[in-house]
PDB file of C-alpha atoms in Angstrom:
ATOM      1  CA  MET N   6       0.000   0.000   0.000  1.00 51.00           C
ATOM      2  CA  GLY N   7       1.408   3.361  -1.030  1.00 50.00           C
ATOM      3  CA  PHE N   8       1.993   6.245   1.341  1.00 40.00           C
ATOM      4  CA  PHE N   9      -0.727   8.380  -0.206  1.00 39.00           C
ATOM      5  CA  GLN N  10      -3.318   5.579  -0.047  1.00 47.00           C
ATOM      6  CA  LEU N  11      -2.453   4.893   3.612  1.00 40.00           C
ATOM      7  CA  SER N  12      -2.638   8.591   4.435  1.00 46.00           C
ATOM      8  CA  LYS N  13      -6.024   8.839   2.727  1.00 43.00           C
ATOM      9  CA  LYS N  14      -7.428   5.916   4.713  1.00 45.00           C
ATOM     10  CA  ILE N  15      -6.101   7.308   8.005  1.00 40.00           C
ATOM     11  CA  SER N  16      -7.709  10.681   7.239  1.00 47.00           C
ATOM     12  CA  LEU N  17     -11.020   8.978   6.460  1.00 44.00           C
ATOM     13  CA  LEU N  18     -10.820   6.988   9.715  1.00 42.00           C
ATOM     14  CA  VAL N  19     -10.116  10.140  11.757  1.00 40.00           C
ATOM     15  CA  PHE N  20     -12.996  11.910  10.017  1.00 41.00           C
ATOM     16  CA  LEU N  21     -15.409   9.085  10.896  1.00 40.00           C
ATOM     17  CA  ILE N  22     -14.243   8.914  14.540  1.00 38.00           C
ATOM     18  CA  VAL N  23     -14.594  12.682  15.039  1.00 38.00           C
ATOM     19  CA  HIS N  24     -18.067  12.812  13.494  1.00 42.00           C
ATOM     20  CA  LEU N  25     -19.269   9.776  15.407  1.00 37.00           C
ATOM     21  CA  ASN N  26     -18.135  11.453  18.628  1.00 43.00           C
ATOM     22  CA  LEU N  27     -19.936  14.652  17.650  1.00 38.00           C
ATOM     23  CA  ILE N  28     -23.137  12.706  16.942  1.00 34.00           C
ATOM     24  CA  ALA N  29     -22.843  10.946  20.296  1.00 37.00           C
ATOM     25  CA  LEU N  30     -22.324  14.252  22.089  1.00 35.00           C
ATOM     26  CA  SER N  31     -25.280  15.748  20.245  1.00 36.00           C
ATOM     27  CA  LEU N  32     -27.540  12.839  21.197  1.00 35.00           C
ATOM     28  CA  GLY N  33     -26.326  13.060  24.765  1.00 36.00           C
ATOM     29  CA  ALA N  34     -27.087  16.778  24.883  1.00 34.00           C
ATOM     30  CA  ARG N  35     -30.566  16.184  23.459  1.00 31.00           C
ATOM     31  CA  LYS N  36     -31.218  13.499  26.043  1.00 32.00           C
ATOM     32  CA  LEU N  37     -30.173  15.811  28.873  1.00 34.00           C
ATOM     33  CA  ALA N  38     -32.330  18.602  27.455  1.00 34.00           C
ATOM     34  CA  SER N  39     -35.348  16.335  27.187  1.00 34.00           C
ATOM     35  CA  LEU N  40     -34.977  15.326  30.829  1.00 37.00           C
ATOM     36  CA  TYR N  41     -34.574  18.893  32.066  1.00 38.00           C
ATOM     37  CA  ARG N  42     -37.361  20.323  34.163  1.00 43.00           C
ATOM     38  CA  PRO N  43     -37.416  23.923  35.357  1.00 55.00           C
ATOM     39  CA  PRO N  44     -36.911  24.377  39.096  1.00 50.00           C
ATOM     40  CA  PRO N  45     -39.944  25.103  41.288  1.00 49.00           C
ATOM     41  CA  THR N  46     -40.994  28.727  41.383  1.00 70.00           C
ATOM     42  CA  ALA N  47     -42.276  28.979  44.941  1.00 84.00           C
ATOM     43  CA  LEU N  48     -43.292  32.481  45.964  1.00 95.00           C
ATOM     44  CA  THR N  49     -42.403  33.381  49.538  1.00 95.00           C
ATOM     45  CA  TYR N  50     -44.963  35.116  51.756  1.00 97.00           C
ATOM     46  CA  HIS N  51     -43.346  37.999  53.627  1.00 97.00           C
ATOM     47  CA  ASP N  52     -46.161  38.404  56.181  1.00 96.00           C
ATOM     48  CA  GLY N  53     -47.456  41.673  54.767  1.00 95.00           C
ATOM     49  CA  ALA N  54     -50.988  42.859  54.060  1.00 94.00           C
ATOM     50  CA  LEU N  55     -52.849  41.635  50.976  1.00 96.00           C
ATOM     51  CA  LEU N  56     -55.855  43.124  49.185  1.00 95.00           C
ATOM     52  CA  GLU N  57     -58.494  41.173  51.065  1.00 94.00           C
ATOM     53  CA  GLY N  58     -62.216  41.549  51.537  1.00 94.00           C
ATOM     54  CA  THR N  59     -64.367  43.767  49.322  1.00 93.00           C
ATOM     55  CA  GLN N  60     -62.290  45.973  47.056  1.00 93.00           C
ATOM     56  CA  PRO N  61     -64.102  48.777  45.208  1.00 94.00           C
ATOM     57  CA  VAL N  62     -62.465  49.412  41.835  1.00 96.00           C
ATOM     58  CA  SER N  63     -62.524  52.851  40.218  1.00 96.00           C
ATOM     59  CA  ILE N  64     -61.325  53.459  36.660  1.00 97.00           C
ATOM     60  CA  LEU N  65     -59.848  56.583  35.107  1.00 98.00           C
ATOM     61  CA  TRP N  66     -59.964  56.492  31.307  1.00 98.00           C
ATOM     62  CA  TYR N  67     -57.193  58.932  30.396  1.00 98.00           C
ATOM     63  CA  GLY N  68     -57.520  59.848  26.748  1.00 98.00           C
ATOM     64  CA  ASP N  69     -59.925  58.607  24.102  1.00 98.00           C
ATOM     65  CA  PHE N  70     -61.436  55.149  24.643  1.00 98.00           C
ATOM     66  CA  SER N  71     -64.440  53.965  22.649  1.00 98.00           C
ATOM     67  CA  PRO N  72     -67.425  52.336  24.421  1.00 98.00           C
ATOM     68  CA  PRO N  73     -66.530  48.877  22.963  1.00 98.00           C
ATOM     69  CA  GLN N  74     -62.973  49.226  24.288  1.00 98.00           C
ATOM     70  CA  LYS N  75     -64.218  50.150  27.749  1.00 98.00           C
ATOM     71  CA  SER N  76     -66.648  47.240  27.822  1.00 98.00           C
ATOM     72  CA  ILE N  77     -63.847  44.709  27.149  1.00 98.00           C
ATOM     73  CA  ILE N  78     -62.074  45.748  30.352  1.00 98.00           C
ATOM     74  CA  VAL N  79     -65.197  46.263  32.465  1.00 98.00           C
ATOM     75  CA  ASP N  80     -66.541  42.836  31.484  1.00 97.00           C
ATOM     76  CA  PHE N  81     -63.274  41.276  32.648  1.00 98.00           C
ATOM     77  CA  LEU N  82     -63.633  42.876  36.079  1.00 97.00           C
ATOM     78  CA  LEU N  83     -67.278  41.781  36.266  1.00 96.00           C
ATOM     79  CA  SER N  84     -66.206  38.234  35.360  1.00 96.00           C
ATOM     80  CA  LEU N  85     -64.042  37.911  38.465  1.00 95.00           C
ATOM     81  CA  ASN N  86     -66.984  37.655  40.855  1.00 85.00           C
ATOM     82  CA  SER N  87     -69.919  37.008  38.574  1.00 68.00           C
ATOM     83  CA  GLU N  88     -72.786  35.375  40.463  1.00 56.00           C
ATOM     84  CA  LYS N  89     -74.587  34.619  37.205  1.00 49.00           C
ATOM     85  CA  HIS N  90     -71.733  32.472  35.937  1.00 45.00           C
ATOM     86  CA  ARG N  91     -70.494  31.174  39.290  1.00 46.00           C
ATOM     87  CA  PRO N  92     -70.174  27.351  39.309  1.00 45.00           C
ATOM     88  CA  GLU N  93     -71.861  25.605  42.207  1.00 47.00           C
ATOM     89  CA  THR N  94     -68.679  23.965  43.442  1.00 47.00           C
ATOM     90  CA  LEU N  95     -64.963  24.754  43.533  1.00 47.00           C
ATOM     91  CA  SER N  96     -64.309  21.555  41.576  1.00 49.00           C
ATOM     92  CA  ALA N  97     -66.457  22.996  38.786  1.00 48.00           C
ATOM     93  CA  ILE N  98     -64.260  26.095  38.707  1.00 48.00           C
ATOM     94  CA  ALA N  99     -61.164  23.932  38.388  1.00 49.00           C
ATOM     95  CA  THR N 100     -62.467  22.221  35.233  1.00 52.00           C
ATOM     96  CA  GLN N 101     -63.614  25.313  33.310  1.00 65.00           C
ATOM     97  CA  PRO N 102     -61.384  27.607  31.238  1.00 81.00           C
ATOM     98  CA  SER N 103     -62.929  30.695  32.792  1.00 93.00           C
ATOM     99  CA  VAL N 104     -61.819  34.001  34.262  1.00 96.00           C
ATOM    100  CA  GLN N 105     -63.098  32.664  37.583  1.00 94.00           C
ATOM    101  CA  LYS N 106     -60.743  29.688  37.426  1.00 94.00           C
ATOM    102  CA  TRP N 107     -57.832  32.077  36.951  1.00 96.00           C
ATOM    103  CA  TRP N 108     -59.100  34.282  39.805  1.00 97.00           C
ATOM    104  CA  TYR N 109     -59.487  31.264  42.069  1.00 95.00           C
ATOM    105  CA  THR N 110     -55.723  30.632  41.896  1.00 96.00           C
ATOM    106  CA  ILE N 111     -55.121  34.181  43.169  1.00 97.00           C
ATOM    107  CA  GLN N 112     -57.700  33.612  45.906  1.00 96.00           C
ATOM    108  CA  THR N 113     -55.721  30.565  46.984  1.00 96.00           C
ATOM    109  CA  TYR N 114     -52.805  32.829  47.894  1.00 97.00           C
ATOM    110  CA  VAL N 115     -55.083  35.093  49.912  1.00 97.00           C
ATOM    111  CA  LYS N 116     -56.640  32.209  51.817  1.00 96.00           C
ATOM    112  CA  LYS N 117     -53.258  30.564  52.378  1.00 96.00           C
ATOM    113  CA  ALA N 118     -52.169  33.713  54.213  1.00 97.00           C
ATOM    114  CA  GLY N 119     -55.245  33.504  56.429  1.00 97.00           C
ATOM    115  CA  LYS N 120     -56.911  36.523  54.813  1.00 96.00           C
ATOM    116  CA  LYS N 121     -60.503  37.121  53.729  1.00 95.00           C
ATOM    117  CA  GLU N 122     -61.489  36.247  50.177  1.00 94.00           C
ATOM    118  CA  THR N 123     -60.903  39.174  47.826  1.00 95.00           C
ATOM    119  CA  ARG N 124     -64.030  40.423  46.121  1.00 94.00           C
ATOM    120  CA  VAL N 125     -63.779  43.029  43.376  1.00 94.00           C
ATOM    121  CA  VAL N 126     -66.767  45.351  42.908  1.00 94.00           C
ATOM    122  CA  MET N 127     -67.119  48.146  40.391  1.00 94.00           C
ATOM    123  CA  ALA N 128     -67.259  51.571  42.021  1.00 93.00           C
ATOM    124  CA  ASN N 129     -66.814  54.581  39.731  1.00 93.00           C
ATOM    125  CA  GLN N 130     -65.594  55.416  36.256  1.00 96.00           C
ATOM    126  CA  PHE N 131     -64.117  58.748  35.255  1.00 96.00           C
ATOM    127  CA  SER N 132     -63.100  60.043  31.834  1.00 97.00           C
ATOM    128  CA  ASP N 133     -60.350  62.553  31.128  1.00 97.00           C
ATOM    129  CA  THR N 134     -60.790  62.616  27.360  1.00 97.00           C
ATOM    130  CA  ASN N 135     -58.947  65.921  26.941  1.00 97.00           C
ATOM    131  CA  CYS N 136     -55.851  64.659  28.811  1.00 98.00           C
ATOM    132  CA  SER N 137     -55.744  67.412  31.443  1.00 97.00           C
ATOM    133  CA  LEU N 138     -52.089  66.710  32.294  1.00 97.00           C
ATOM    134  CA  GLY N 139     -50.967  66.424  28.690  1.00 98.00           C
ATOM    135  CA  LYS N 140     -50.072  63.419  26.565  1.00 98.00           C
ATOM    136  CA  PHE N 141     -46.715  62.689  28.144  1.00 97.00           C
ATOM    137  CA  LEU N 142     -46.997  61.647  31.756  1.00 98.00           C
ATOM    138  CA  LYS N 143     -44.319  61.087  34.339  1.00 97.00           C
ATOM    139  CA  LYS N 144     -44.689  58.237  36.789  1.00 96.00           C
ATOM    140  CA  THR N 145     -45.341  60.714  39.594  1.00 96.00           C
ATOM    141  CA  GLN N 146     -48.302  62.057  37.641  1.00 97.00           C
ATOM    142  CA  ILE N 147     -49.723  58.549  37.343  1.00 97.00           C
ATOM    143  CA  VAL N 148     -49.551  58.330  41.138  1.00 93.00           C
ATOM    144  CA  ASP N 149     -51.323  61.692  41.447  1.00 93.00           C
ATOM    145  CA  LEU N 150     -54.083  60.565  39.087  1.00 95.00           C
ATOM    146  CA  ALA N 151     -54.532  57.332  41.015  1.00 94.00           C
ATOM    147  CA  GLN N 152     -54.880  59.166  44.311  1.00 89.00           C
ATOM    148  CA  LYS N 153     -57.600  61.387  42.841  1.00 87.00           C
ATOM    149  CA  VAL N 154     -59.500  58.367  41.510  1.00 87.00           C
ATOM    150  CA  ASN N 155     -59.364  56.213  44.624  1.00 76.00           C
ATOM    151  CA  PRO N 156     -62.224  56.588  47.104  1.00 59.00           C
ATOM    152  CA  LYS N 157     -61.418  58.889  50.015  1.00 63.00           C
ATOM    153  CA  LYS N 158     -62.118  56.135  52.492  1.00 66.00           C
ATOM    154  CA  PRO N 159     -59.339  53.593  53.188  1.00 71.00           C
ATOM    155  CA  GLY N 160     -58.936  50.679  50.820  1.00 77.00           C
ATOM    156  CA  GLY N 161     -59.894  50.278  47.203  1.00 89.00           C
ATOM    157  CA  LEU N 162     -58.129  49.855  43.890  1.00 95.00           C
ATOM    158  CA  ALA N 163     -57.682  52.538  41.229  1.00 96.00           C
ATOM    159  CA  LEU N 164     -57.057  51.712  37.569  1.00 98.00           C
ATOM    160  CA  VAL N 165     -55.404  54.427  35.481  1.00 98.00           C
ATOM    161  CA  LEU N 166     -55.687  53.415  31.833  1.00 98.00           C
ATOM    162  CA  THR N 167     -54.016  55.563  29.173  1.00 98.00           C
ATOM    163  CA  ALA N 168     -55.050  55.716  25.507  1.00 98.00           C
ATOM    164  CA  LYS N 169     -52.945  54.791  22.498  1.00 98.00           C
ATOM    165  CA  ASP N 170     -51.663  58.340  21.896  1.00 97.00           C
ATOM    166  CA  VAL N 171     -50.577  58.940  25.506  1.00 98.00           C
ATOM    167  CA  ALA N 172     -46.922  58.340  26.355  1.00 98.00           C
ATOM    168  CA  VAL N 173     -45.854  57.504  29.895  1.00 98.00           C
ATOM    169  CA  GLU N 174     -42.364  57.625  31.377  1.00 97.00           C
ATOM    170  CA  GLY N 175     -40.767  54.190  30.951  1.00 96.00           C
ATOM    171  CA  PHE N 176     -43.583  52.860  28.767  1.00 97.00           C
ATOM    172  CA  CYS N 177     -42.252  50.429  26.144  1.00 95.00           C
ATOM    173  CA  MET N 178     -38.673  50.985  27.326  1.00 92.00           C
ATOM    174  CA  SER N 179     -38.893  49.233  30.696  1.00 90.00           C
ATOM    175  CA  ASN N 180     -42.516  48.255  31.312  1.00 94.00           C
ATOM    176  CA  CYS N 181     -46.019  47.895  29.903  1.00 97.00           C
ATOM    177  CA  GLY N 182     -47.616  48.979  33.172  1.00 97.00           C
ATOM    178  CA  PHE N 183     -46.967  48.983  36.903  1.00 97.00           C
ATOM    179  CA  HIS N 184     -48.752  48.805  40.238  1.00 97.00           C
ATOM    180  CA  GLY N 185     -48.190  50.802  43.388  1.00 95.00           C
ATOM    181  CA  SER N 186     -49.846  51.819  46.621  1.00 91.00           C
ATOM    182  CA  ASN N 187     -50.818  54.643  48.914  1.00 79.00           C
ATOM    183  CA  ASN N 188     -49.854  53.363  52.333  1.00 66.00           C
ATOM    184  CA  ASP N 189     -51.578  56.301  54.064  1.00 62.00           C
ATOM    185  CA  HIS N 190     -54.954  55.123  52.789  1.00 61.00           C
ATOM    186  CA  ASN N 191     -54.136  51.399  52.560  1.00 75.00           C
ATOM    187  CA  SER N 192     -55.103  51.525  48.893  1.00 86.00           C
ATOM    188  CA  ALA N 193     -53.492  50.367  45.670  1.00 95.00           C
ATOM    189  CA  PHE N 194     -53.423  51.364  42.017  1.00 96.00           C
ATOM    190  CA  ILE N 195     -52.572  49.919  38.621  1.00 98.00           C
ATOM    191  CA  TRP N 196     -51.507  51.750  35.481  1.00 98.00           C
ATOM    192  CA  VAL N 197     -51.633  50.149  32.015  1.00 98.00           C
ATOM    193  CA  GLY N 198     -51.193  51.816  28.636  1.00 98.00           C
ATOM    194  CA  ASN N 199     -52.530  51.001  25.176  1.00 98.00           C
ATOM    195  CA  SER N 200     -49.422  50.101  23.189  1.00 98.00           C
ATOM    196  CA  VAL N 201     -50.938  49.603  19.724  1.00 98.00           C
ATOM    197  CA  THR N 202     -49.279  52.665  18.150  1.00 97.00           C
ATOM    198  CA  GLN N 203     -46.171  52.742  20.354  1.00 97.00           C
ATOM    199  CA  CYS N 204     -44.813  49.247  21.013  1.00 97.00           C
ATOM    200  CA  PRO N 205     -47.271  46.417  20.268  1.00 97.00           C
ATOM    201  CA  GLY N 206     -44.365  44.059  19.638  1.00 96.00           C
ATOM    202  CA  GLN N 207     -43.369  44.470  23.269  1.00 95.00           C
ATOM    203  CA  CYS N 208     -46.650  45.010  25.117  1.00 97.00           C
ATOM    204  CA  ALA N 209     -49.292  43.332  22.934  1.00 98.00           C
ATOM    205  CA  TRP N 210     -47.628  39.983  22.171  1.00 97.00           C
ATOM    206  CA  PRO N 211     -48.878  37.369  21.247  1.00 98.00           C
ATOM    207  CA  PHE N 212     -51.310  39.497  19.223  1.00 98.00           C
ATOM    208  CA  HIS N 213     -48.506  41.296  17.399  1.00 97.00           C
ATOM    209  CA  GLN N 214     -45.188  40.247  15.908  1.00 93.00           C
ATOM    210  CA  PRO N 215     -42.523  40.471  18.633  1.00 91.00           C
ATOM    211  CA  ILE N 216     -39.659  42.924  18.278  1.00 87.00           C
ATOM    212  CA  TYR N 217     -37.115  40.397  19.527  1.00 83.00           C
ATOM    213  CA  GLY N 218     -36.861  36.635  19.665  1.00 80.00           C
ATOM    214  CA  PRO N 219     -38.531  33.962  17.511  1.00 82.00           C
ATOM    215  CA  GLN N 220     -40.670  35.531  14.794  1.00 84.00           C
ATOM    216  CA  THR N 221     -43.702  33.273  14.966  1.00 86.00           C
ATOM    217  CA  PRO N 222     -46.966  34.505  13.384  1.00 92.00           C
ATOM    218  CA  PRO N 223     -49.060  36.522  15.852  1.00 96.00           C
ATOM    219  CA  LEU N 224     -52.377  35.242  17.140  1.00 98.00           C
ATOM    220  CA  ARG N 225     -55.623  37.039  16.399  1.00 98.00           C
ATOM    221  CA  ALA N 226     -56.863  39.106  19.345  1.00 98.00           C
ATOM    222  CA  PRO N 227     -59.967  37.531  20.960  1.00 98.00           C
ATOM    223  CA  ASN N 228     -61.944  40.792  20.946  1.00 97.00           C
ATOM    224  CA  GLY N 229     -60.517  42.060  17.675  1.00 97.00           C
ATOM    225  CA  ASP N 230     -58.557  44.896  19.314  1.00 98.00           C
ATOM    226  CA  VAL N 231     -54.794  44.324  19.493  1.00 98.00           C
ATOM    227  CA  GLY N 232     -54.215  47.314  21.764  1.00 98.00           C
ATOM    228  CA  VAL N 233     -56.953  46.650  24.325  1.00 98.00           C
ATOM    229  CA  ASP N 234     -56.563  42.862  24.263  1.00 98.00           C
ATOM    230  CA  GLY N 235     -52.874  43.492  24.946  1.00 98.00           C
ATOM    231  CA  MET N 236     -53.845  45.845  27.774  1.00 98.00           C
ATOM    232  CA  MET N 237     -55.996  43.051  29.195  1.00 98.00           C
ATOM    233  CA  ILE N 238     -53.003  40.714  29.485  1.00 98.00           C
ATOM    234  CA  ASN N 239     -50.993  43.386  31.276  1.00 98.00           C
ATOM    235  CA  LEU N 240     -53.915  44.394  33.490  1.00 98.00           C
ATOM    236  CA  ALA N 241     -54.492  40.788  34.553  1.00 98.00           C
ATOM    237  CA  THR N 242     -50.768  40.348  35.220  1.00 98.00           C
ATOM    238  CA  LEU N 243     -50.668  43.447  37.415  1.00 98.00           C
ATOM    239  CA  LEU N 244     -53.942  42.605  39.155  1.00 98.00           C
ATOM    240  CA  ALA N 245     -52.453  39.279  40.249  1.00 98.00           C
ATOM    241  CA  GLY N 246     -49.424  41.094  41.655  1.00 98.00           C
ATOM    242  CA  THR N 247     -51.499  43.835  43.272  1.00 97.00           C
ATOM    243  CA  VAL N 248     -53.754  41.455  45.194  1.00 97.00           C
ATOM    244  CA  THR N 249     -50.938  39.193  46.371  1.00 98.00           C
ATOM    245  CA  ASN N 250     -48.215  41.830  46.860  1.00 97.00           C
ATOM    246  CA  PRO N 251     -49.870  45.261  47.137  1.00 96.00           C
ATOM    247  CA  PHE N 252     -47.407  46.943  49.511  1.00 94.00           C
ATOM    248  CA  GLY N 253     -44.172  45.142  48.671  1.00 95.00           C
ATOM    249  CA  ASN N 254     -44.243  42.671  51.556  1.00 95.00           C
ATOM    250  CA  GLY N 255     -46.693  40.044  50.330  1.00 97.00           C
ATOM    251  CA  TYR N 256     -45.972  37.105  48.018  1.00 97.00           C
ATOM    252  CA  PHE N 257     -42.959  37.420  45.739  1.00 97.00           C
ATOM    253  CA  LEU N 258     -39.712  35.789  44.678  1.00 94.00           C
ATOM    254  CA  GLY N 259     -36.336  37.506  44.565  1.00 92.00           C
ATOM    255  CA  SER N 260     -35.568  41.094  45.478  1.00 91.00           C
ATOM    256  CA  ALA N 261     -38.288  43.370  46.871  1.00 90.00           C
ATOM    257  CA  ASP N 262     -37.003  46.085  44.519  1.00 90.00           C
ATOM    258  CA  ALA N 263     -37.604  43.899  41.454  1.00 91.00           C
ATOM    259  CA  PRO N 264     -39.907  41.113  42.627  1.00 94.00           C
ATOM    260  CA  LEU N 265     -41.225  38.211  40.590  1.00 95.00           C
ATOM    261  CA  GLU N 266     -44.908  37.993  41.436  1.00 97.00           C
ATOM    262  CA  ALA N 267     -47.695  35.496  40.813  1.00 97.00           C
ATOM    263  CA  ALA N 268     -47.886  36.218  37.067  1.00 96.00           C
ATOM    264  CA  THR N 269     -44.562  37.897  36.251  1.00 95.00           C
ATOM    265  CA  ALA N 270     -42.774  34.724  37.364  1.00 95.00           C
ATOM    266  CA  CYS N 271     -44.388  32.991  34.349  1.00 95.00           C
ATOM    267  CA  PRO N 272     -43.682  35.376  31.435  1.00 94.00           C
ATOM    268  CA  GLY N 273     -45.100  34.532  28.009  1.00 94.00           C
ATOM    269  CA  VAL N 274     -47.011  31.450  29.162  1.00 96.00           C
ATOM    270  CA  TYR N 275     -50.691  31.199  28.173  1.00 97.00           C
ATOM    271  CA  GLY N 276     -51.214  27.500  27.508  1.00 96.00           C
ATOM    272  CA  LYS N 277     -49.608  24.094  27.907  1.00 94.00           C
ATOM    273  CA  GLY N 278     -46.311  23.558  26.118  1.00 94.00           C
ATOM    274  CA  ALA N 279     -45.436  27.271  25.941  1.00 94.00           C
ATOM    275  CA  TYR N 280     -41.858  28.295  25.202  1.00 91.00           C
ATOM    276  CA  PRO N 281     -40.190  31.541  24.073  1.00 89.00           C
ATOM    277  CA  GLY N 282     -42.030  32.724  20.987  1.00 91.00           C
ATOM    278  CA  TYR N 283     -44.906  30.249  21.429  1.00 94.00           C
ATOM    279  CA  ALA N 284     -47.847  31.100  23.684  1.00 96.00           C
ATOM    280  CA  GLY N 285     -48.815  27.471  24.218  1.00 96.00           C
ATOM    281  CA  GLU N 286     -51.923  25.448  23.408  1.00 96.00           C
ATOM    282  CA  VAL N 287     -54.787  27.932  23.582  1.00 97.00           C
ATOM    283  CA  LEU N 288     -58.381  27.894  22.346  1.00 97.00           C
ATOM    284  CA  LEU N 289     -59.654  29.175  19.011  1.00 96.00           C
ATOM    285  CA  ASP N 290     -62.922  30.996  18.410  1.00 96.00           C
ATOM    286  CA  HIS N 291     -63.875  29.591  15.006  1.00 95.00           C
ATOM    287  CA  SER N 292     -66.403  32.367  14.383  1.00 95.00           C
ATOM    288  CA  THR N 293     -63.836  35.169  14.700  1.00 95.00           C
ATOM    289  CA  GLY N 294     -60.472  33.424  14.427  1.00 97.00           C
ATOM    290  CA  GLY N 295     -59.495  34.898  17.792  1.00 98.00           C
ATOM    291  CA  SER N 296     -57.291  33.005  20.227  1.00 98.00           C
ATOM    292  CA  TYR N 297     -58.137  32.883  23.924  1.00 98.00           C
ATOM    293  CA  ASN N 298     -57.763  30.786  27.053  1.00 97.00           C
ATOM    294  CA  ALA N 299     -60.648  31.955  29.248  1.00 97.00           C
ATOM    295  CA  TRP N 300     -64.246  33.089  28.886  1.00 95.00           C
ATOM    296  CA  GLY N 301     -66.080  35.718  30.923  1.00 95.00           C
ATOM    297  CA  VAL N 302     -69.453  37.419  31.177  1.00 94.00           C
ATOM    298  CA  ASN N 303     -71.420  38.560  28.123  1.00 93.00           C
ATOM    299  CA  GLY N 304     -69.707  35.959  25.968  1.00 92.00           C
ATOM    300  CA  ARG N 305     -66.313  37.624  26.361  1.00 96.00           C
ATOM    301  CA  LYS N 306     -63.111  35.756  25.647  1.00 97.00           C
ATOM    302  CA  TYR N 307     -59.740  36.687  27.094  1.00 98.00           C
ATOM    303  CA  MET N 308     -56.083  35.681  27.044  1.00 98.00           C
ATOM    304  CA  LEU N 309     -54.911  35.517  30.648  1.00 98.00           C
ATOM    305  CA  PRO N 310     -51.336  35.012  31.881  1.00 98.00           C
ATOM    306  CA  ALA N 311     -50.223  31.871  33.642  1.00 97.00           C
ATOM    307  CA  LEU N 312     -49.933  32.045  37.430  1.00 97.00           C
ATOM    308  CA  VAL N 313     -47.619  30.270  39.816  1.00 96.00           C
ATOM    309  CA  ASP N 314     -49.842  27.628  41.413  1.00 95.00           C
ATOM    310  CA  PRO N 315     -49.156  27.767  45.168  1.00 93.00           C
ATOM    311  CA  SER N 316     -49.926  24.051  45.519  1.00 91.00           C
ATOM    312  CA  THR N 317     -47.339  22.938  42.935  1.00 93.00           C
ATOM    313  CA  SER N 318     -44.998  25.971  42.677  1.00 93.00           C
ATOM    314  CA  GLN N 319     -45.212  25.642  38.896  1.00 93.00           C
ATOM    315  CA  CYS N 320     -46.713  27.882  36.233  1.00 94.00           C
ATOM    316  CA  SER N 321     -50.356  26.969  35.733  1.00 94.00           C
ATOM    317  CA  THR N 322     -52.585  28.058  32.869  1.00 94.00           C
ATOM    318  CA  VAL N 323     -56.362  28.260  32.625  1.00 92.00           C
ATOM    319  CA  VAL N 324     -56.539  25.757  29.767  1.00 89.00           C
TER     320      VAL N 324
END
């Protein structure tokens, strides 16, 4: 056998050995990945006050909102404690993809802390169509608006909702909304903005193409309004955090300055099998093409964020 033939065979043998090792490593890596399970996401209770008992909710519509847009959000709040659609047993709640099933998980946190069941009731609605403070708001102005909306008596929850042409400090850049509190009156507030003309890829996913990450096709909004259906996801996320961690010493994971709360600990999860860029297995309204995972009053359909289930410490979805 000549030198060149021997050299050629040795090179072929080395090539085969290297590639077989790479295949083995690849299979091994896939096997490890398939066996991987995320660690439990237990939220720690820090012995603080929660939003318990009857909580009157007042809404400030800052900017121009149409009646259909308002009804999407109001119907969600009415769905939380709807007597008309209340199942007779808790086991019935657990088997239905409803807003009440989602709310029941939040109630579990409240009861686990030995608090009274939280009951949301509609109080007042106010409209500031002319944007009295302008169309660029600082966070401190959001706080001022919330304090004006909240009932003068202690307790209650204020929602400050800004229209699509209203910019808020930090909106799109660092958040899609936030919640805070007025410790003097033992009350809380939530701010959420309509992102449809500012940053729908950040604050209205999965109903809009994301700015970053996997570019999967967006889902159709369940109520046909990308901006308000996106607001609904953020409102539900913040409501979960407000009830369970209203004053910064309730249920959360990590630092109190940047806590992971009941919903924010499960980002981007709306159905089983969710992963970055994929919302998970959700339901489809064949009459409209809209995607959803929970129904509410008046035939409403919503996409609600997953919550950390306190009984399993894992992200749990409605469907």
